[in-house]
Amino acid sequence: MGKLDCLVISDGSLIVPPPPGAAPDTMGEEMEVLSLLIDNGRQKVLIDTGCGEKFTGTDTGKLVMNLKAAGISCDEVEVIVFTHGHIDHCAGTFDKNGKAVFPRARYITARTEWKCWVDKKERKELQMIFGPARQDLLPIPEQFHLAEEGEEILPGIILTTAPGHTPGSAILKIHSDGQNITCVGDLVHSAREFDKPDYYSFLDVDPALAIESRNRIFSDLARSGEMAFVCHFPFPGLGHMVKKDGRWVWKQATQG
């Protein structure tokens, strides 16, 4: 993409349970856990680190293996940007023994997201999914840059926030030579949310605000025609948001 080499890396997949109150026979939905590696020619930047070794009982923890398969070693990654602090986006930063998986990396997240980790104001049932961020990342503030709204955190990468899923959920606009990709993190988890916007709202700190942010960002993407990268959509999670007959539709990008 322009002067950037961008590579989607899979950490595997997990089963997300249906909402509380769903019919007893409702099956959980399988979702991908995807990260994005950006090589700008000077440094390699990784967006999110997946589940790692700490999220047991899932078919995840494959990020490092897949990086190696692509010829990339962990010590080549110099910057890690966290879209937000949920377990499936940051638990892969440290291994089960507390050792940094990417030993040379420094970290970036939104200042409002960091404040959320510190304040612990979310509903009690959501506190577990912030566990790795609070256990592993809060103790090392000296390794973090806390980004302000609209900041160009790295050349060609602008961070804005779309609060609701978490207070500081990041939207990353990646651009080079007139080409653009927008990483939307967990702004949407599943195509189910196009028909039932509140289907996975039990995972949101502020469900109403999450839907408002989703519609705002989707409208921007549809208007601009920019490609989106969605962390939990089917691999490679790249496509476009369009509106058809009053509802959002995902058009996955074709390869080749």
PDB file of C-alpha atoms in Angstrom:
ATOM      1  CA  MET A   1       0.000   0.000   0.000  1.00  0.00           C
ATOM      2  CA  GLY A   2       1.968   2.957  -1.275  1.00  0.00           C
ATOM      3  CA  LYS A   3       5.379   2.746   0.402  1.00  0.00           C
ATOM      4  CA  LEU A   4       4.057   0.458   3.152  1.00  0.00           C
ATOM      5  CA  ASP A   5       4.119  -3.323   3.238  1.00  0.00           C
ATOM      6  CA  CYS A   6       1.062  -4.471   5.198  1.00  0.00           C
ATOM      7  CA  LEU A   7       0.494  -8.058   6.259  1.00  0.00           C
ATOM      8  CA  VAL A   8      -2.511  -9.526   8.081  1.00  0.00           C
ATOM      9  CA  ILE A   9      -1.403 -12.110  10.658  1.00  0.00           C
ATOM     10  CA  SER A  10      -3.835 -14.577  12.228  1.00  0.00           C
ATOM     11  CA  ASP A  11      -3.646 -15.508  15.896  1.00  0.00           C
ATOM     12  CA  GLY A  12      -6.255 -18.220  15.293  1.00  0.00           C
ATOM     13  CA  SER A  13      -9.935 -18.180  16.190  1.00  0.00           C
ATOM     14  CA  LEU A  14     -12.147 -18.310  19.239  1.00  0.00           C
ATOM     15  CA  ILE A  15     -15.779 -19.011  20.027  1.00  0.00           C
ATOM     16  CA  VAL A  16     -17.669 -15.972  21.300  1.00  0.00           C
ATOM     17  CA  PRO A  17     -20.666 -16.921  23.436  1.00  0.00           C
ATOM     18  CA  PRO A  18     -24.156 -15.738  22.492  1.00  0.00           C
ATOM     19  CA  PRO A  19     -25.660 -12.833  24.436  1.00  0.00           C
ATOM     20  CA  PRO A  20     -27.070 -13.452  27.909  1.00  0.00           C
ATOM     21  CA  GLY A  21     -30.682 -14.475  27.597  1.00  0.00           C
ATOM     22  CA  ALA A  22     -30.258 -16.132  24.208  1.00  0.00           C
ATOM     23  CA  ALA A  23     -32.145 -19.340  23.567  1.00  0.00           C
ATOM     24  CA  PRO A  24     -30.465 -22.342  25.271  1.00  0.00           C
ATOM     25  CA  ASP A  25     -29.640 -23.975  21.946  1.00  0.00           C
ATOM     26  CA  THR A  26     -27.981 -20.846  20.494  1.00  0.00           C
ATOM     27  CA  MET A  27     -24.453 -21.682  19.433  1.00  0.00           C
ATOM     28  CA  GLY A  28     -21.468 -19.453  20.052  1.00  0.00           C
ATOM     29  CA  GLU A  29     -19.968 -17.778  16.993  1.00  0.00           C
ATOM     30  CA  GLU A  30     -16.451 -18.515  15.744  1.00  0.00           C
ATOM     31  CA  MET A  31     -14.427 -15.379  15.126  1.00  0.00           C
ATOM     32  CA  GLU A  32     -10.948 -14.750  13.795  1.00  0.00           C
ATOM     33  CA  VAL A  33      -8.349 -12.942  15.901  1.00  0.00           C
ATOM     34  CA  LEU A  34      -6.322 -10.840  13.460  1.00  0.00           C
ATOM     35  CA  SER A  35      -3.384  -8.468  13.793  1.00  0.00           C
ATOM     36  CA  LEU A  36      -1.871  -6.156  11.211  1.00  0.00           C
ATOM     37  CA  LEU A  37       1.869  -5.825  10.618  1.00  0.00           C
ATOM     38  CA  ILE A  38       3.083  -2.653   8.891  1.00  0.00           C
ATOM     39  CA  ASP A  39       6.618  -2.341   7.525  1.00  0.00           C
ATOM     40  CA  ASN A  40       7.410   1.257   6.592  1.00  0.00           C
ATOM     41  CA  GLY A  41      10.987   0.492   5.548  1.00  0.00           C
ATOM     42  CA  ARG A  42      12.386   1.849   8.796  1.00  0.00           C
ATOM     43  CA  GLN A  43      10.546  -0.185  11.393  1.00  0.00           C
ATOM     44  CA  LYS A  44       7.976  -2.923  11.753  1.00  0.00           C
ATOM     45  CA  VAL A  45       4.786  -1.940  13.545  1.00  0.00           C
ATOM     46  CA  LEU A  46       2.303  -4.485  14.927  1.00  0.00           C
ATOM     47  CA  ILE A  47      -1.321  -3.622  15.644  1.00  0.00           C
ATOM     48  CA  ASP A  48      -2.512  -5.823  18.539  1.00  0.00           C
ATOM     49  CA  THR A  49      -0.872  -9.002  19.817  1.00  0.00           C
ATOM     50  CA  GLY A  50      -3.753 -11.473  20.036  1.00  0.00           C
ATOM     51  CA  CYS A  51      -4.457 -13.897  22.857  1.00  0.00           C
ATOM     52  CA  GLY A  52      -1.000 -15.380  23.398  1.00  0.00           C
ATOM     53  CA  GLU A  53      -0.584 -18.169  25.925  1.00  0.00           C
ATOM     54  CA  LYS A  54      -2.946 -16.772  28.546  1.00  0.00           C
ATOM     55  CA  PHE A  55      -6.302 -17.266  26.840  1.00  0.00           C
ATOM     56  CA  THR A  56      -6.615 -21.025  27.213  1.00  0.00           C
ATOM     57  CA  GLY A  57      -9.354 -23.204  25.783  1.00  0.00           C
ATOM     58  CA  THR A  58      -9.337 -21.472  22.394  1.00  0.00           C
ATOM     59  CA  ASP A  59      -7.689 -22.126  19.055  1.00  0.00           C
ATOM     60  CA  THR A  60      -5.553 -19.005  19.390  1.00  0.00           C
ATOM     61  CA  GLY A  61      -1.969 -18.131  20.321  1.00  0.00           C
ATOM     62  CA  LYS A  62      -0.661 -18.606  16.764  1.00  0.00           C
ATOM     63  CA  LEU A  63       0.575 -15.069  16.125  1.00  0.00           C
ATOM     64  CA  VAL A  64       4.257 -15.755  16.764  1.00  0.00           C
ATOM     65  CA  MET A  65       4.173 -18.955  14.724  1.00  0.00           C
ATOM     66  CA  ASN A  66       2.547 -17.140  11.797  1.00  0.00           C
ATOM     67  CA  LEU A  67       4.971 -14.234  12.009  1.00  0.00           C
ATOM     68  CA  LYS A  68       7.851 -16.714  11.796  1.00  0.00           C
ATOM     69  CA  ALA A  69       6.176 -18.420   8.835  1.00  0.00           C
ATOM     70  CA  ALA A  70       6.236 -15.024   7.120  1.00  0.00           C
ATOM     71  CA  GLY A  71       9.943 -14.692   7.873  1.00  0.00           C
ATOM     72  CA  ILE A  72       9.521 -12.163  10.692  1.00  0.00           C
ATOM     73  CA  SER A  73      11.138 -12.648  14.102  1.00  0.00           C
ATOM     74  CA  CYS A  74       9.682 -11.140  17.255  1.00  0.00           C
ATOM     75  CA  ASP A  75      12.737  -8.976  17.897  1.00  0.00           C
ATOM     76  CA  GLU A  76      12.162  -7.203  14.558  1.00  0.00           C
ATOM     77  CA  VAL A  77       8.917  -5.659  15.850  1.00  0.00           C
ATOM     78  CA  GLU A  78       9.794  -2.211  17.195  1.00  0.00           C
ATOM     79  CA  VAL A  79       6.371  -0.707  17.885  1.00  0.00           C
ATOM     80  CA  ILE A  80       3.113  -2.275  19.084  1.00  0.00           C
ATOM     81  CA  VAL A  81      -0.123  -0.283  18.866  1.00  0.00           C
ATOM     82  CA  PHE A  82      -3.064  -1.523  20.930  1.00  0.00           C
ATOM     83  CA  THR A  83      -6.517  -0.773  19.571  1.00  0.00           C
ATOM     84  CA  HIS A  84      -7.799  -1.409  23.108  1.00  0.00           C
ATOM     85  CA  GLY A  85      -7.005  -3.411  26.223  1.00  0.00           C
ATOM     86  CA  HIS A  86      -9.156  -6.515  25.898  1.00  0.00           C
ATOM     87  CA  ILE A  87      -7.522  -9.885  26.424  1.00  0.00           C
ATOM     88  CA  ASP A  88      -7.743 -10.960  22.770  1.00  0.00           C
ATOM     89  CA  HIS A  89      -5.904  -7.824  21.632  1.00  0.00           C
ATOM     90  CA  CYS A  90      -3.058  -7.539  24.122  1.00  0.00           C
ATOM     91  CA  ALA A  91      -2.523 -10.805  26.042  1.00  0.00           C
ATOM     92  CA  GLY A  92       0.048 -11.959  23.476  1.00  0.00           C
ATOM     93  CA  THR A  93       2.460  -9.216  24.556  1.00  0.00           C
ATOM     94  CA  PHE A  94       3.921 -11.318  27.375  1.00  0.00           C
ATOM     95  CA  ASP A  95       4.268 -15.091  27.653  1.00  0.00           C
ATOM     96  CA  LYS A  96       2.955 -17.213  30.530  1.00  0.00           C
ATOM     97  CA  ASN A  97       6.205 -16.660  32.430  1.00  0.00           C
ATOM     98  CA  GLY A  98       5.923 -12.887  32.226  1.00  0.00           C
ATOM     99  CA  LYS A  99       8.611 -12.466  29.565  1.00  0.00           C
ATOM    100  CA  ALA A 100       8.121  -9.912  26.785  1.00  0.00           C
ATOM    101  CA  VAL A 101       7.355 -11.700  23.521  1.00  0.00           C
ATOM    102  CA  PHE A 102       8.555  -8.707  21.496  1.00  0.00           C
ATOM    103  CA  PRO A 103      11.617  -7.655  23.497  1.00  0.00           C
ATOM    104  CA  ARG A 104      12.568  -4.556  21.483  1.00  0.00           C
ATOM    105  CA  ALA A 105       9.080  -3.095  21.139  1.00  0.00           C
ATOM    106  CA  ARG A 106       7.732   0.082  22.631  1.00  0.00           C
ATOM    107  CA  TYR A 107       3.976   0.479  23.019  1.00  0.00           C
ATOM    108  CA  ILE A 108       1.296   2.960  21.986  1.00  0.00           C
ATOM    109  CA  THR A 109      -2.337   3.253  23.009  1.00  0.00           C
ATOM    110  CA  ALA A 110      -4.835   6.078  23.365  1.00  0.00           C
ATOM    111  CA  ARG A 111      -4.513   8.124  26.543  1.00  0.00           C
ATOM    112  CA  THR A 112      -8.232   7.601  27.233  1.00  0.00           C
ATOM    113  CA  GLU A 113      -7.744   3.827  26.957  1.00  0.00           C
ATOM    114  CA  TRP A 114      -4.882   3.870  29.459  1.00  0.00           C
ATOM    115  CA  LYS A 115      -7.037   5.893  31.846  1.00  0.00           C
ATOM    116  CA  CYS A 116      -9.724   3.205  31.560  1.00  0.00           C
ATOM    117  CA  TRP A 117      -7.217   0.542  32.637  1.00  0.00           C
ATOM    118  CA  VAL A 118      -6.269   2.668  35.631  1.00  0.00           C
ATOM    119  CA  ASP A 119      -9.777   3.706  36.695  1.00  0.00           C
ATOM    120  CA  LYS A 120     -11.500   0.275  36.465  1.00  0.00           C
ATOM    121  CA  LYS A 121     -14.943   1.836  36.088  1.00  0.00           C
ATOM    122  CA  GLU A 122     -16.444  -0.766  33.742  1.00  0.00           C
ATOM    123  CA  ARG A 123     -19.121  -3.191  34.851  1.00  0.00           C
ATOM    124  CA  LYS A 124     -17.856  -5.959  37.102  1.00  0.00           C
ATOM    125  CA  GLU A 125     -18.510  -8.702  34.537  1.00  0.00           C
ATOM    126  CA  LEU A 126     -16.182  -6.968  32.053  1.00  0.00           C
ATOM    127  CA  GLN A 127     -13.200  -6.626  34.374  1.00  0.00           C
ATOM    128  CA  MET A 128     -11.759 -10.048  33.523  1.00  0.00           C
ATOM    129  CA  ILE A 129     -11.189  -9.155  29.876  1.00  0.00           C
ATOM    130  CA  PHE A 130      -9.006  -6.210  30.928  1.00  0.00           C
ATOM    131  CA  GLY A 131      -6.906  -8.515  33.157  1.00  0.00           C
ATOM    132  CA  PRO A 132      -3.748  -8.885  31.016  1.00  0.00           C
ATOM    133  CA  ALA A 133      -3.621  -5.153  30.251  1.00  0.00           C
ATOM    134  CA  ARG A 134      -3.727  -4.330  33.942  1.00  0.00           C
ATOM    135  CA  GLN A 135      -1.397  -7.112  34.984  1.00  0.00           C
ATOM    136  CA  ASP A 136       1.260  -6.759  32.286  1.00  0.00           C
ATOM    137  CA  LEU A 137       0.984  -3.286  30.762  1.00  0.00           C
ATOM    138  CA  LEU A 138       0.055  -0.906  33.580  1.00  0.00           C
ATOM    139  CA  PRO A 139       3.289  -1.681  35.495  1.00  0.00           C
ATOM    140  CA  ILE A 140       5.456  -0.430  32.589  1.00  0.00           C
ATOM    141  CA  PRO A 141       4.250   3.125  31.821  1.00  0.00           C
ATOM    142  CA  GLU A 142       7.784   4.122  30.841  1.00  0.00           C
ATOM    143  CA  GLN A 143       7.510   1.899  27.757  1.00  0.00           C
ATOM    144  CA  PHE A 144       4.291   3.558  26.570  1.00  0.00           C
ATOM    145  CA  HIS A 145       3.401   6.533  24.485  1.00  0.00           C
ATOM    146  CA  LEU A 146      -0.145   7.652  25.282  1.00  0.00           C
ATOM    147  CA  ALA A 147      -1.646   9.132  22.151  1.00  0.00           C
ATOM    148  CA  GLU A 148      -3.886  12.166  22.018  1.00  0.00           C
ATOM    149  CA  GLU A 149      -6.991  12.327  19.833  1.00  0.00           C
ATOM    150  CA  GLY A 150      -6.103  12.763  16.172  1.00  0.00           C
ATOM    151  CA  GLU A 151      -2.374  12.337  16.728  1.00  0.00           C
ATOM    152  CA  GLU A 152      -0.099  11.034  13.990  1.00  0.00           C
ATOM    153  CA  ILE A 153       1.503   8.410  16.203  1.00  0.00           C
ATOM    154  CA  LEU A 154       3.887   7.219  13.487  1.00  0.00           C
ATOM    155  CA  PRO A 155       4.500   8.461   9.945  1.00  0.00           C
ATOM    156  CA  GLY A 156       1.368   7.562   8.003  1.00  0.00           C
ATOM    157  CA  ILE A 157      -0.648   6.339  11.023  1.00  0.00           C
ATOM    158  CA  ILE A 158      -3.219   8.615  12.692  1.00  0.00           C
ATOM    159  CA  LEU A 159      -5.029   7.541  15.863  1.00  0.00           C
ATOM    160  CA  THR A 160      -8.540   8.660  16.670  1.00  0.00           C
ATOM    161  CA  THR A 161     -10.950   7.027  19.106  1.00  0.00           C
ATOM    162  CA  ALA A 162     -14.429   5.542  18.791  1.00  0.00           C
ATOM    163  CA  PRO A 163     -15.560   5.161  22.424  1.00  0.00           C
ATOM    164  CA  GLY A 164     -18.162   2.649  23.477  1.00  0.00           C
ATOM    165  CA  HIS A 165     -16.632  -0.809  23.191  1.00  0.00           C
ATOM    166  CA  THR A 166     -14.005   0.571  25.557  1.00  0.00           C
ATOM    167  CA  PRO A 167     -13.555   4.235  26.521  1.00  0.00           C
ATOM    168  CA  GLY A 168     -10.467   4.603  24.318  1.00  0.00           C
ATOM    169  CA  SER A 169     -11.056   2.149  21.476  1.00  0.00           C
ATOM    170  CA  ALA A 170      -8.706   3.255  18.712  1.00  0.00           C
ATOM    171  CA  ILE A 171      -9.383   3.790  15.043  1.00  0.00           C
ATOM    172  CA  LEU A 172      -6.122   3.763  13.098  1.00  0.00           C
ATOM    173  CA  LYS A 173      -6.019   5.521   9.734  1.00  0.00           C
ATOM    174  CA  ILE A 174      -3.061   4.191   7.758  1.00  0.00           C
ATOM    175  CA  HIS A 175      -2.105   6.083   4.601  1.00  0.00           C
ATOM    176  CA  SER A 176       0.666   6.228   2.025  1.00  0.00           C
ATOM    177  CA  ASP A 177       0.853   7.751  -1.458  1.00  0.00           C
ATOM    178  CA  GLY A 178      -2.884   8.403  -1.595  1.00  0.00           C
ATOM    179  CA  GLN A 179      -3.869   4.894  -0.485  1.00  0.00           C
ATOM    180  CA  ASN A 180      -5.662   4.222   2.796  1.00  0.00           C
ATOM    181  CA  ILE A 181      -6.662   1.440   5.176  1.00  0.00           C
ATOM    182  CA  THR A 182      -8.624   2.099   8.364  1.00  0.00           C
ATOM    183  CA  CYS A 183      -8.219  -0.367  11.223  1.00  0.00           C
ATOM    184  CA  VAL A 184     -11.459  -0.299  13.197  1.00  0.00           C
ATOM    185  CA  GLY A 185     -10.508  -2.716  15.991  1.00  0.00           C
ATOM    186  CA  ASP A 186     -13.659  -4.029  17.680  1.00  0.00           C
ATOM    187  CA  LEU A 187     -15.978  -1.362  16.324  1.00  0.00           C
ATOM    188  CA  VAL A 188     -17.822  -4.392  14.948  1.00  0.00           C
ATOM    189  CA  HIS A 189     -17.347  -8.058  15.846  1.00  0.00           C
ATOM    190  CA  SER A 190     -19.681  -9.847  13.469  1.00  0.00           C
ATOM    191  CA  ALA A 191     -21.968  -9.272  10.497  1.00  0.00           C
ATOM    192  CA  ARG A 192     -24.802 -10.132  12.893  1.00  0.00           C
ATOM    193  CA  GLU A 193     -24.464  -6.612  14.258  1.00  0.00           C
ATOM    194  CA  PHE A 194     -25.542  -5.164  10.905  1.00  0.00           C
ATOM    195  CA  ASP A 195     -29.056  -6.523  11.539  1.00  0.00           C
ATOM    196  CA  LYS A 196     -28.972  -6.567  15.341  1.00  0.00           C
ATOM    197  CA  PRO A 197     -26.705  -3.682  16.417  1.00  0.00           C
ATOM    198  CA  ASP A 198     -26.865  -4.643  20.091  1.00  0.00           C
ATOM    199  CA  TYR A 199     -26.242  -8.398  19.613  1.00  0.00           C
ATOM    200  CA  TYR A 200     -22.778  -8.280  21.218  1.00  0.00           C
ATOM    201  CA  SER A 201     -23.424  -5.222  23.367  1.00  0.00           C
ATOM    202  CA  PHE A 202     -22.727  -7.250  26.512  1.00  0.00           C
ATOM    203  CA  LEU A 203     -19.056  -6.887  25.575  1.00  0.00           C
ATOM    204  CA  ASP A 204     -19.250  -3.069  25.442  1.00  0.00           C
ATOM    205  CA  VAL A 205     -18.509  -0.688  28.291  1.00  0.00           C
ATOM    206  CA  ASP A 206     -21.144   1.698  26.898  1.00  0.00           C
ATOM    207  CA  PRO A 207     -23.391  -0.165  24.409  1.00  0.00           C
ATOM    208  CA  ALA A 208     -25.338   2.855  23.142  1.00  0.00           C
ATOM    209  CA  LEU A 209     -22.167   4.846  22.557  1.00  0.00           C
ATOM    210  CA  ALA A 210     -20.583   1.857  20.783  1.00  0.00           C
ATOM    211  CA  ILE A 211     -23.452   1.755  18.255  1.00  0.00           C
ATOM    212  CA  GLU A 212     -23.243   5.523  17.775  1.00  0.00           C
ATOM    213  CA  SER A 213     -19.487   5.311  17.134  1.00  0.00           C
ATOM    214  CA  ARG A 214     -19.978   2.394  14.735  1.00  0.00           C
ATOM    215  CA  ASN A 215     -22.506   4.267  12.611  1.00  0.00           C
ATOM    216  CA  ARG A 216     -20.328   7.381  12.548  1.00  0.00           C
ATOM    217  CA  ILE A 217     -17.181   5.543  11.440  1.00  0.00           C
ATOM    218  CA  PHE A 218     -19.048   3.302   8.978  1.00  0.00           C
ATOM    219  CA  SER A 219     -20.601   6.403   7.394  1.00  0.00           C
ATOM    220  CA  ASP A 220     -17.148   7.954   7.006  1.00  0.00           C
ATOM    221  CA  LEU A 221     -15.779   4.769   5.433  1.00  0.00           C
ATOM    222  CA  ALA A 222     -18.723   4.378   3.066  1.00  0.00           C
ATOM    223  CA  ARG A 223     -18.442   8.017   1.981  1.00  0.00           C
ATOM    224  CA  SER A 224     -14.684   7.834   1.378  1.00  0.00           C
ATOM    225  CA  GLY A 225     -14.642   4.316  -0.091  1.00  0.00           C
ATOM    226  CA  GLU A 226     -11.639   3.484   2.088  1.00  0.00           C
ATOM    227  CA  MET A 227     -10.753  -0.108   2.796  1.00  0.00           C
ATOM    228  CA  ALA A 228     -11.323  -1.283   6.366  1.00  0.00           C
ATOM    229  CA  PHE A 229      -9.455  -3.844   8.439  1.00  0.00           C
ATOM    230  CA  VAL A 230     -11.722  -5.576  10.971  1.00  0.00           C
ATOM    231  CA  CYS A 231      -9.988  -7.650  13.625  1.00  0.00           C
ATOM    232  CA  HIS A 232     -12.647 -10.368  14.024  1.00  0.00           C
ATOM    233  CA  PHE A 233     -14.058 -10.718  10.506  1.00  0.00           C
ATOM    234  CA  PRO A 234     -13.116 -13.733   8.344  1.00  0.00           C
ATOM    235  CA  PHE A 235      -9.478 -13.719   7.262  1.00  0.00           C
ATOM    236  CA  PRO A 236      -8.019 -11.439   6.016  1.00  0.00           C
ATOM    237  CA  GLY A 237     -10.544  -9.011   7.527  1.00  0.00           C
ATOM    238  CA  LEU A 238     -10.170  -6.539   4.644  1.00  0.00           C
ATOM    239  CA  GLY A 239     -13.069  -5.005   2.766  1.00  0.00           C
ATOM    240  CA  HIS A 240     -15.463  -2.097   2.419  1.00  0.00           C
ATOM    241  CA  MET A 241     -18.527  -0.880   4.280  1.00  0.00           C
ATOM    242  CA  VAL A 242     -21.452  -0.021   2.032  1.00  0.00           C
ATOM    243  CA  LYS A 243     -25.083   0.756   2.729  1.00  0.00           C
ATOM    244  CA  LYS A 244     -27.741  -1.155   0.855  1.00  0.00           C
ATOM    245  CA  ASP A 245     -31.484  -0.848   1.418  1.00  0.00           C
ATOM    246  CA  GLY A 246     -30.873   1.058   4.639  1.00  0.00           C
ATOM    247  CA  ARG A 247     -28.518  -1.476   6.249  1.00  0.00           C
ATOM    248  CA  TRP A 248     -24.776  -1.891   6.409  1.00  0.00           C
ATOM    249  CA  VAL A 249     -23.200  -4.564   4.224  1.00  0.00           C
ATOM    250  CA  TRP A 250     -19.638  -5.874   4.284  1.00  0.00           C
ATOM    251  CA  LYS A 251     -17.930  -6.391   0.931  1.00  0.00           C
ATOM    252  CA  GLN A 252     -14.837  -8.453   1.515  1.00  0.00           C
ATOM    253  CA  ALA A 253     -11.863  -7.472  -0.597  1.00  0.00           C
ATOM    254  CA  THR A 254     -10.879  -9.929  -3.296  1.00  0.00           C
ATOM    255  CA  GLN A 255      -7.312 -11.096  -3.636  1.00  0.00           C
ATOM    256  CA  GLY A 256      -5.238 -10.771  -6.762  1.00  0.00           C
TER     257      GLY A 256
END
